[in-house]
PDB file of C-alpha atoms and ligand atoms in Angstrom:
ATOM      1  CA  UNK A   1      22.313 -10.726-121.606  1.00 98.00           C
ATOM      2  CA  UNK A   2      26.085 -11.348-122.001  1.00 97.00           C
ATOM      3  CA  UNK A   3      27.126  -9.273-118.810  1.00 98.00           C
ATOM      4  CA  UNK A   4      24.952 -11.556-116.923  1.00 98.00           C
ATOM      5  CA  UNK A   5      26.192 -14.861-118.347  1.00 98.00           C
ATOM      6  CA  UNK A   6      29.563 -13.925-117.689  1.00 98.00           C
ATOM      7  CA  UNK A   7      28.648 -13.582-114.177  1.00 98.00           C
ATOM      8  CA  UNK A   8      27.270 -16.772-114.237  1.00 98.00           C
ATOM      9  CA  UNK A   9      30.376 -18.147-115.722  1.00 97.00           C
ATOM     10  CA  UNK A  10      33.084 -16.449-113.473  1.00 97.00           C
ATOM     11  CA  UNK A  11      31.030 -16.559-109.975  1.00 98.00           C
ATOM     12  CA  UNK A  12      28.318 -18.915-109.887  1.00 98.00           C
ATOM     13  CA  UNK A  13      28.793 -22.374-108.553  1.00 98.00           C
ATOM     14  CA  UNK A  14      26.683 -25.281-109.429  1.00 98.00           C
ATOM     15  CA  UNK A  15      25.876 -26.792-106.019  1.00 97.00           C
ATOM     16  CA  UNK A  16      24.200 -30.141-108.194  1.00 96.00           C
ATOM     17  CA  UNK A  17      22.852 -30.960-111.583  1.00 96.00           C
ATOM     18  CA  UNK A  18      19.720 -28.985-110.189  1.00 96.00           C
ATOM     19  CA  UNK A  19      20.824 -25.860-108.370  1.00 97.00           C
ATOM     20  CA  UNK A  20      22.821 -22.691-109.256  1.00 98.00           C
ATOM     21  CA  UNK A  21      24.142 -20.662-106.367  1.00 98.00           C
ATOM     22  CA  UNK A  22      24.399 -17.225-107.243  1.00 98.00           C
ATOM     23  CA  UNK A  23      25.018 -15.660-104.199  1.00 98.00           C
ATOM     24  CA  UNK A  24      27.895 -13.551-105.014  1.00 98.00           C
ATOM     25  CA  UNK A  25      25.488 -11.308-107.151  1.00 98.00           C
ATOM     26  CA  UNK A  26      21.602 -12.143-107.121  1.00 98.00           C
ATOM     27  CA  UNK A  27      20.712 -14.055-103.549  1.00 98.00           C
ATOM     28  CA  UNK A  28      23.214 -12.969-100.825  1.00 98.00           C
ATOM     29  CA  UNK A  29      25.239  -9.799-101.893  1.00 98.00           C
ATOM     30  CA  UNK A  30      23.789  -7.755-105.183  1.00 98.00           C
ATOM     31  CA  UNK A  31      26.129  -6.213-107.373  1.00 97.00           C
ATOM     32  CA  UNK A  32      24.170  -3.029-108.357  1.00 97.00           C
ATOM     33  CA  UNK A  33      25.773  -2.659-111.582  1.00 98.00           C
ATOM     34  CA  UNK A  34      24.665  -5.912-112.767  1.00 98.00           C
ATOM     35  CA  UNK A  35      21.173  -4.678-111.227  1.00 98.00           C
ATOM     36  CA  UNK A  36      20.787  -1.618-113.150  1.00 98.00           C
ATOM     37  CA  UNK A  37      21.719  -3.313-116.264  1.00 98.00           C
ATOM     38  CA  UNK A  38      19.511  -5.970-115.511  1.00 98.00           C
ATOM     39  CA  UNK A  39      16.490  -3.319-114.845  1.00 98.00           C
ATOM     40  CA  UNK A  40      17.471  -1.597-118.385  1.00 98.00           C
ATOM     41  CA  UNK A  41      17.290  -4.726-120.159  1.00 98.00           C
ATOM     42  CA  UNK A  42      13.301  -5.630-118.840  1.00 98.00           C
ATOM     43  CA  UNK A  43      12.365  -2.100-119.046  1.00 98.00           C
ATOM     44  CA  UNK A  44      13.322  -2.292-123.217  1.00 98.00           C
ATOM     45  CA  UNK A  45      11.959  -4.940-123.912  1.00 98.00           C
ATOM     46  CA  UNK A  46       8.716  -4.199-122.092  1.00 98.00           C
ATOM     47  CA  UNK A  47       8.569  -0.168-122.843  1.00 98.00           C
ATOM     48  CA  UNK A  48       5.935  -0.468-125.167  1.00 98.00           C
ATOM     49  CA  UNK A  49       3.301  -3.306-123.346  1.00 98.00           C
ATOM     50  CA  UNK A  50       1.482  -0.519-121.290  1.00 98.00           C
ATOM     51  CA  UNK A  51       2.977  -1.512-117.888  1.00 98.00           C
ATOM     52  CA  UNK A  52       1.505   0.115-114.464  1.00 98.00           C
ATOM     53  CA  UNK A  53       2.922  -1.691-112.250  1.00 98.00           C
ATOM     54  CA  UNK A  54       5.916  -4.488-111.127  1.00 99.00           C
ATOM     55  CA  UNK A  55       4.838  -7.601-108.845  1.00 98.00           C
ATOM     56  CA  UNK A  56       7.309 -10.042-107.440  1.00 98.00           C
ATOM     57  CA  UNK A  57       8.153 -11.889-104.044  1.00 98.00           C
ATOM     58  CA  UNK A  58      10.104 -11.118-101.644  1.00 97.00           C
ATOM     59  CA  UNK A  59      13.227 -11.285-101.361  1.00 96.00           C
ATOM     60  CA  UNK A  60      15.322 -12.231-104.420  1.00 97.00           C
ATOM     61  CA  UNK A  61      12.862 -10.497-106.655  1.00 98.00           C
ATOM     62  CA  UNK A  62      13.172  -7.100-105.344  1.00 98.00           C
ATOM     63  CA  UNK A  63      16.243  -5.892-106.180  1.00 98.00           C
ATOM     64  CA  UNK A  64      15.444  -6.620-110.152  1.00 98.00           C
ATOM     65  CA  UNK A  65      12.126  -5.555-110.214  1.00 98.00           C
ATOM     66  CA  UNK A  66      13.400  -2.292-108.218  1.00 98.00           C
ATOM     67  CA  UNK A  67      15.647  -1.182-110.556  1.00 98.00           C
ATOM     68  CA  UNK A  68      13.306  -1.926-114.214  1.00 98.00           C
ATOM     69  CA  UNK A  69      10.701  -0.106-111.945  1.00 98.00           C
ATOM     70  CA  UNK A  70      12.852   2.735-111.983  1.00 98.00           C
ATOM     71  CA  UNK A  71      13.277   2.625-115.450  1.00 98.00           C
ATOM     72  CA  UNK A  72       9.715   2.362-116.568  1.00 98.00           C
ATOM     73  CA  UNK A  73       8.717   5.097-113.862  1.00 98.00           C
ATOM     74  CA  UNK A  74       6.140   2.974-111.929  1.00 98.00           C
ATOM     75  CA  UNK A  75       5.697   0.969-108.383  1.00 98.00           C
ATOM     76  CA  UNK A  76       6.777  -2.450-107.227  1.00 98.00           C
ATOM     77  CA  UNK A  77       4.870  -4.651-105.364  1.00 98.00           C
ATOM     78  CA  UNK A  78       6.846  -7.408-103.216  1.00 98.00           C
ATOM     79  CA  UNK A  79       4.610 -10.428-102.222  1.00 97.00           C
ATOM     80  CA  UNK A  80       4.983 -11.043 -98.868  1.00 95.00           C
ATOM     81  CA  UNK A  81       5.658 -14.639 -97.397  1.00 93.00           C
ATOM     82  CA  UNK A  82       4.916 -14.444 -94.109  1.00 81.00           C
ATOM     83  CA  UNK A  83       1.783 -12.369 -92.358  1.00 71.00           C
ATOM     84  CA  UNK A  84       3.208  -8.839 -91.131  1.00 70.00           C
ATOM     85  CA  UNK A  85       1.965  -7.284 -88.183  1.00 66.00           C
ATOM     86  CA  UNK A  86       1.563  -4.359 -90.467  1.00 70.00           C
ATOM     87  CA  UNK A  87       0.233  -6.434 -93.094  1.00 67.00           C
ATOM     88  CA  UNK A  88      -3.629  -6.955 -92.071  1.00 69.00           C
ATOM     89  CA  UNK A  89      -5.414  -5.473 -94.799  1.00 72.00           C
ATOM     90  CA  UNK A  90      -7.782  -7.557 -97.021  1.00 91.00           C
ATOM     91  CA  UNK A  91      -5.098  -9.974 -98.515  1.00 94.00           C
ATOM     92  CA  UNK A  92      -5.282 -11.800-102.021  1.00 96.00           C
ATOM     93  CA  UNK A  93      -3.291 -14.980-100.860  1.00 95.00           C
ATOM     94  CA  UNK A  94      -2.419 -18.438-102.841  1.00 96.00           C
ATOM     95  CA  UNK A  95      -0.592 -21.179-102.211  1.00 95.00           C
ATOM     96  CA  UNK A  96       3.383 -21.919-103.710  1.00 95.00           C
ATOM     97  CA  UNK A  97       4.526 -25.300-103.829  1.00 93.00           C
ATOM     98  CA  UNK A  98       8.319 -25.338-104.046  1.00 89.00           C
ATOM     99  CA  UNK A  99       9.249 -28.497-105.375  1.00 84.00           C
ATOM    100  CA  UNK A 100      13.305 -27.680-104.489  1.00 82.00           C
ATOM    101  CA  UNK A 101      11.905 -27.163-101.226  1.00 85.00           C
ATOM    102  CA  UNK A 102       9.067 -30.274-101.017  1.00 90.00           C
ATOM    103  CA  UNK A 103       7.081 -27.966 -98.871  1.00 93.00           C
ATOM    104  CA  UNK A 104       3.773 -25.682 -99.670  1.00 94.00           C
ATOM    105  CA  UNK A 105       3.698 -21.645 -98.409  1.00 93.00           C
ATOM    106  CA  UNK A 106       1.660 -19.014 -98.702  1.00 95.00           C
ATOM    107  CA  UNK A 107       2.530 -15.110-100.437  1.00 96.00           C
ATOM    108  CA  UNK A 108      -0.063 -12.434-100.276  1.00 95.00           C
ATOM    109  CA  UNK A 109      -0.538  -8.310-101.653  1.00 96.00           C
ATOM    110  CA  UNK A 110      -2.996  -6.439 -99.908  1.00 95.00           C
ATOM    111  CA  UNK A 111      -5.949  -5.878-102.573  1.00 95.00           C
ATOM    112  CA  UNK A 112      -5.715  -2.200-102.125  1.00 96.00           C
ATOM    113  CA  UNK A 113      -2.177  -2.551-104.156  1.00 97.00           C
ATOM    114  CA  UNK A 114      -3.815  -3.826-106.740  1.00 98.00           C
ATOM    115  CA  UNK A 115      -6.815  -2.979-109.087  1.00 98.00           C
ATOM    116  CA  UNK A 116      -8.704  -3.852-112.317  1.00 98.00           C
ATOM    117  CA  UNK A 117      -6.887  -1.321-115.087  1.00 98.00           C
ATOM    118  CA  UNK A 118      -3.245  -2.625-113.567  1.00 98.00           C
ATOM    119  CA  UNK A 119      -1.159  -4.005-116.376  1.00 98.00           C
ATOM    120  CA  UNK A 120       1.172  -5.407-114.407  1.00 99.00           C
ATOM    121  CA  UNK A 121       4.806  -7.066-115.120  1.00 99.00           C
ATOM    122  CA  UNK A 122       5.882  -9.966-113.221  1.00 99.00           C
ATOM    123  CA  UNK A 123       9.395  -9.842-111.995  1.00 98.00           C
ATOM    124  CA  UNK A 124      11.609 -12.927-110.463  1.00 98.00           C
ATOM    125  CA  UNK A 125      15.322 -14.142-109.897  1.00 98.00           C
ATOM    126  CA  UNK A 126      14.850 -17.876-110.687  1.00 98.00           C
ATOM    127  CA  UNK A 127      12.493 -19.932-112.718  1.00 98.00           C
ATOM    128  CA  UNK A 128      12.308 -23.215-112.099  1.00 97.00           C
ATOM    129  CA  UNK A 129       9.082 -24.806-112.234  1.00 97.00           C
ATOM    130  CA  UNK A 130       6.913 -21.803-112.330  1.00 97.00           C
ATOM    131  CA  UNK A 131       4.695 -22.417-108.757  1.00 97.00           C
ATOM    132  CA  UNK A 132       6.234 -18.608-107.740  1.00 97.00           C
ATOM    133  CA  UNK A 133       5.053 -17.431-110.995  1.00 98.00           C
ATOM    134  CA  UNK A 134       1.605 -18.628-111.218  1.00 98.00           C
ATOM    135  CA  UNK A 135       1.202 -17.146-108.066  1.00 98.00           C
ATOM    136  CA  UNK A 136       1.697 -14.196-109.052  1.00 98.00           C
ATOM    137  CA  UNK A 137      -0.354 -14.537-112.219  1.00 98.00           C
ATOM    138  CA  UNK A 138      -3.302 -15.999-109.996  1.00 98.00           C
ATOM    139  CA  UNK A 139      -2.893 -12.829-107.846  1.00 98.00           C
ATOM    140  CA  UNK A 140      -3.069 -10.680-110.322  1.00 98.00           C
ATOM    141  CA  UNK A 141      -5.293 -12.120-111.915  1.00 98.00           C
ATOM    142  CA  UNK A 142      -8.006 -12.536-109.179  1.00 98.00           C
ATOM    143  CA  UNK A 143      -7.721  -8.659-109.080  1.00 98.00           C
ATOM    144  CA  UNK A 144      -9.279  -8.196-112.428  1.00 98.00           C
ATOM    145  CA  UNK A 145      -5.982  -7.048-113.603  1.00 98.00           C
ATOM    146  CA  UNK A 146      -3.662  -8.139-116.776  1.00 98.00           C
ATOM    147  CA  UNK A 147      -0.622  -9.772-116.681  1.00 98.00           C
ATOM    148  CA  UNK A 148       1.061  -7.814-119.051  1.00 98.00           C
ATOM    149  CA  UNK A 149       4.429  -9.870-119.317  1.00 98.00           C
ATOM    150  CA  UNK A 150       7.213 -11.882-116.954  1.00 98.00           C
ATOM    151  CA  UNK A 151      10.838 -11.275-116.728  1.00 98.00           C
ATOM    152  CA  UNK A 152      12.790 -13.595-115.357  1.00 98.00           C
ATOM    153  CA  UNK A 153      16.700 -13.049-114.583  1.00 98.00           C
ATOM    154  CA  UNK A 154      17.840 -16.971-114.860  1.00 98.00           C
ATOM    155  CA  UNK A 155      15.386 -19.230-116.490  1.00 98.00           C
ATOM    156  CA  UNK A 156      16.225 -23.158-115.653  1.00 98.00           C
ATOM    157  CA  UNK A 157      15.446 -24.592-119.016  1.00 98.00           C
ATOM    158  CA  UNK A 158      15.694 -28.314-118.082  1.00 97.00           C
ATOM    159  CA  UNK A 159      12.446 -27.591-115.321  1.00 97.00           C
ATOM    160  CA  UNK A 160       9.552 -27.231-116.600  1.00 97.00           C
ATOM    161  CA  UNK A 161       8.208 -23.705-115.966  1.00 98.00           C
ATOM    162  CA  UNK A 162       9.119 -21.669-118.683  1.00 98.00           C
ATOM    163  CA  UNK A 163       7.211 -24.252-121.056  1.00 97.00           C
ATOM    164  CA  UNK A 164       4.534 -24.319-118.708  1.00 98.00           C
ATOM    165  CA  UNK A 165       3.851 -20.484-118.723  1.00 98.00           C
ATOM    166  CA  UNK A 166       4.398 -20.203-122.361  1.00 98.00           C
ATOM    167  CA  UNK A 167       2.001 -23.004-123.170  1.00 98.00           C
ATOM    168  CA  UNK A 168      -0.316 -20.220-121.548  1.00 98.00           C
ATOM    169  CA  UNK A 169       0.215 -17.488-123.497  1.00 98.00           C
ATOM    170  CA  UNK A 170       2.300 -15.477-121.045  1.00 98.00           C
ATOM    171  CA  UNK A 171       4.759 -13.310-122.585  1.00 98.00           C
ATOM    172  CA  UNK A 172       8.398 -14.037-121.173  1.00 98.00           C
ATOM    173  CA  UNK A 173      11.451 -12.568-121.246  1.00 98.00           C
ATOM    174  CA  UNK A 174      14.549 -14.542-119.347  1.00 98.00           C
ATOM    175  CA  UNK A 175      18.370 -12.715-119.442  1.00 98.00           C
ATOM    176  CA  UNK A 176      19.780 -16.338-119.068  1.00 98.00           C
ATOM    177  CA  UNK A 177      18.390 -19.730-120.210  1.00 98.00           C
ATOM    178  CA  UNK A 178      20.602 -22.451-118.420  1.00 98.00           C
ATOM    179  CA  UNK A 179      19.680 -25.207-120.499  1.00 98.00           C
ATOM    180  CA  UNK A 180      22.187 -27.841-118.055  1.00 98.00           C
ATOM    181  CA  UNK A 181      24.604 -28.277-115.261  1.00 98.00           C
ATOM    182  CA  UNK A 182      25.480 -31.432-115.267  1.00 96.00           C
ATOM    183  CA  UNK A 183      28.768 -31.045-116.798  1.00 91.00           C
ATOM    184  CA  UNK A 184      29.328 -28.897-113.243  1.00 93.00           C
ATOM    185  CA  UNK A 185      29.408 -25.373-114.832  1.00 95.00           C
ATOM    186  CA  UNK A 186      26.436 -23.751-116.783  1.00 97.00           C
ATOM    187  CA  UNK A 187      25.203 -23.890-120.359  1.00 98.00           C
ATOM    188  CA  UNK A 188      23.314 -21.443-121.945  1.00 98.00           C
ATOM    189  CA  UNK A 189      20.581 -22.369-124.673  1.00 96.00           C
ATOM    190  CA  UNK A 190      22.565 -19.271-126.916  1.00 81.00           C
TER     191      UNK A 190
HETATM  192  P1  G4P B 201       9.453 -22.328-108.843  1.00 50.81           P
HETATM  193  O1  G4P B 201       8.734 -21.251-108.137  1.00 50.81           O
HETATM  194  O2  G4P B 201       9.898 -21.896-110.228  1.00 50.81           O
HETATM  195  O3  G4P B 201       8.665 -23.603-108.894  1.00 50.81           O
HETATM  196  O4  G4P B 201      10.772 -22.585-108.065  1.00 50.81           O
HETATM  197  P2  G4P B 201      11.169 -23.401-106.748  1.00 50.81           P
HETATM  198  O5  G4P B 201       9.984 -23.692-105.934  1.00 50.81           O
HETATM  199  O6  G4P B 201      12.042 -24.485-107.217  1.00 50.81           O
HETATM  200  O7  G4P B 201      12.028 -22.293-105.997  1.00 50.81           O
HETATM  201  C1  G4P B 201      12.053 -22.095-104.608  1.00 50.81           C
HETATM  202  C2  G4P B 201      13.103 -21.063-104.252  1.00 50.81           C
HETATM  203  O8  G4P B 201      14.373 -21.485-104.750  1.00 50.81           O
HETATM  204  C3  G4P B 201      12.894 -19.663-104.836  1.00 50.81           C
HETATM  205  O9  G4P B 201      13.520 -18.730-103.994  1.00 50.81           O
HETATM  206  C4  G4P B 201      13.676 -19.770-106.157  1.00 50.81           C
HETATM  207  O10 G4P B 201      14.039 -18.490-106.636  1.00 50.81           O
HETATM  208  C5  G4P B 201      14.869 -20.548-105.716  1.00 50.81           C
HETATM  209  N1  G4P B 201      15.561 -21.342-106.733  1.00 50.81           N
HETATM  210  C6  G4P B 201      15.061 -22.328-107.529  1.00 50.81           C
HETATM  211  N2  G4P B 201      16.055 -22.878-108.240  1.00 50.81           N
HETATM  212  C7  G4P B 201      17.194 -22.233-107.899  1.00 50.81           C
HETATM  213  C8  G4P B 201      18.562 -22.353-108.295  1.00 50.81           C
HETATM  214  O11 G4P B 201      18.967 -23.188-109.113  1.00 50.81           O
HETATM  215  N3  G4P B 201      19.434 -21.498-107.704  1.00 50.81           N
HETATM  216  C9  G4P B 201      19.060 -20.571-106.782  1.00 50.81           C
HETATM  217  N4  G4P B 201      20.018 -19.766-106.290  1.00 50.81           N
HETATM  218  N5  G4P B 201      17.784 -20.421-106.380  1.00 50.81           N
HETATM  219  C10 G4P B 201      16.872 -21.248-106.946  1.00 50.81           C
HETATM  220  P3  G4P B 201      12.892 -18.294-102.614  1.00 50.81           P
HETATM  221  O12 G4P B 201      12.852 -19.423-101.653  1.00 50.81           O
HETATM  222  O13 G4P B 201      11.584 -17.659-102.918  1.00 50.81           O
HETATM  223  O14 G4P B 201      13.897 -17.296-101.978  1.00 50.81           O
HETATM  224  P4  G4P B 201      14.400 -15.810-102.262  1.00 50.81           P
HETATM  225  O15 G4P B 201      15.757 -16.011-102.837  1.00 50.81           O
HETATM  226  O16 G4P B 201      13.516 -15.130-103.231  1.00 50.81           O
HETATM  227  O17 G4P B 201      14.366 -15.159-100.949  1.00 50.81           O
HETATM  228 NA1   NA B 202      15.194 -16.985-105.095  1.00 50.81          NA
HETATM  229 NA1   NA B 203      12.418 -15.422-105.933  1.00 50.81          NA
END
């Protein structure tokens, strides 16, 4: 998505030969423009795999997976990372291991959100090594529903997530592929 690359170009800032800081647009402040764009992009390219439903995680995901939600005319579900006082249903919960992070948490959806006939897209702002993402799939998953595809806004080529998801069949759409940093600014794998 050229729109969003230029973004990436003009206002990101590459913080190491790892991380991307994006905060201008995607983590911090959202440009709504870029959002809707963002949301028309998913929605075409997933219009015709039967979707029911949008999961992601809070936060970063939300605003993306809002606006394609809008698009395809169905619901998002946010994963929520900490328990909620309001939040005390029957839980599906897994574990995320952030390796950025070196530490292990915990998302959950309440199991009424979900159920067996759900095709269900997975929505997220980074992909890095895929733990977020196979949450989700696992969630979904243990609900008896179908992941029906995964959108990511910026894929980080040089981790190993998208490989890992693709080795399992999930279908995956990413608006940027960063394929390295280390010459301090981005490059794109097109
Ligand atoms: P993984 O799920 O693919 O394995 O990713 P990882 O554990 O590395 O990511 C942990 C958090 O850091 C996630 O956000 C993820 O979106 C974000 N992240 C990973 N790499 C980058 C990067 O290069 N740049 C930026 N800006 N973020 C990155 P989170 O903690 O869930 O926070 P939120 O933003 O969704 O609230
Ligand atoms: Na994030
Ligand atoms: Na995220």
């Amino acid at each position: 998505m050229e729109l969003l690359k230029r973004k990436i170009i003009e206002e990101g800032i590459v913080l190491s030969d790892q991380v991307l800081k994006v905060d201008s647009f995607l983590n911090h402040q959202i440009d709504p423009l870029l959002m809707q764009e963002i949301g028309r992009t998913f929605a075409n390219r997933f219009r015709e795999s039967g979707i029911t439903k949008i999961v992601t995680i809070e936060s970063s995901g939300i605003a993306p997976a809002v606006m394609t939600a809008l698009e395809l005319g169905v619901s998002v579900i946010f994963a929520r990372k900490r328990k909620s006082l309001t939040l005390q249903d029957d839980l599906y919960t897994e574990k995320v291991y952030s390796f950025t992070k070196k530490e292990e948490s915990e998302v959950s959806i309440s199991r009424k959100l979900l159920s067996p006939s759900d095709r269900v897209l997975l929505i997220d702002d980074f992909l890095a090594n895929g733990e977020a993402a196979l949450a989700m799939a696992r969630i979904v998953e243990n609900a008896g529903a179908e992941v029906a595809g995964i959108g990511i806004v910026i894929e980080k080529a040089f981790q190993n997530g998208g490989s890992k998801l693709r080795e399992l069949g999930y279908d995956i759409e990413s608006l940027a592929r960063v394929t390295s940093l280390q010459s301090g600014s981005a490059v794109f794998a097109d």
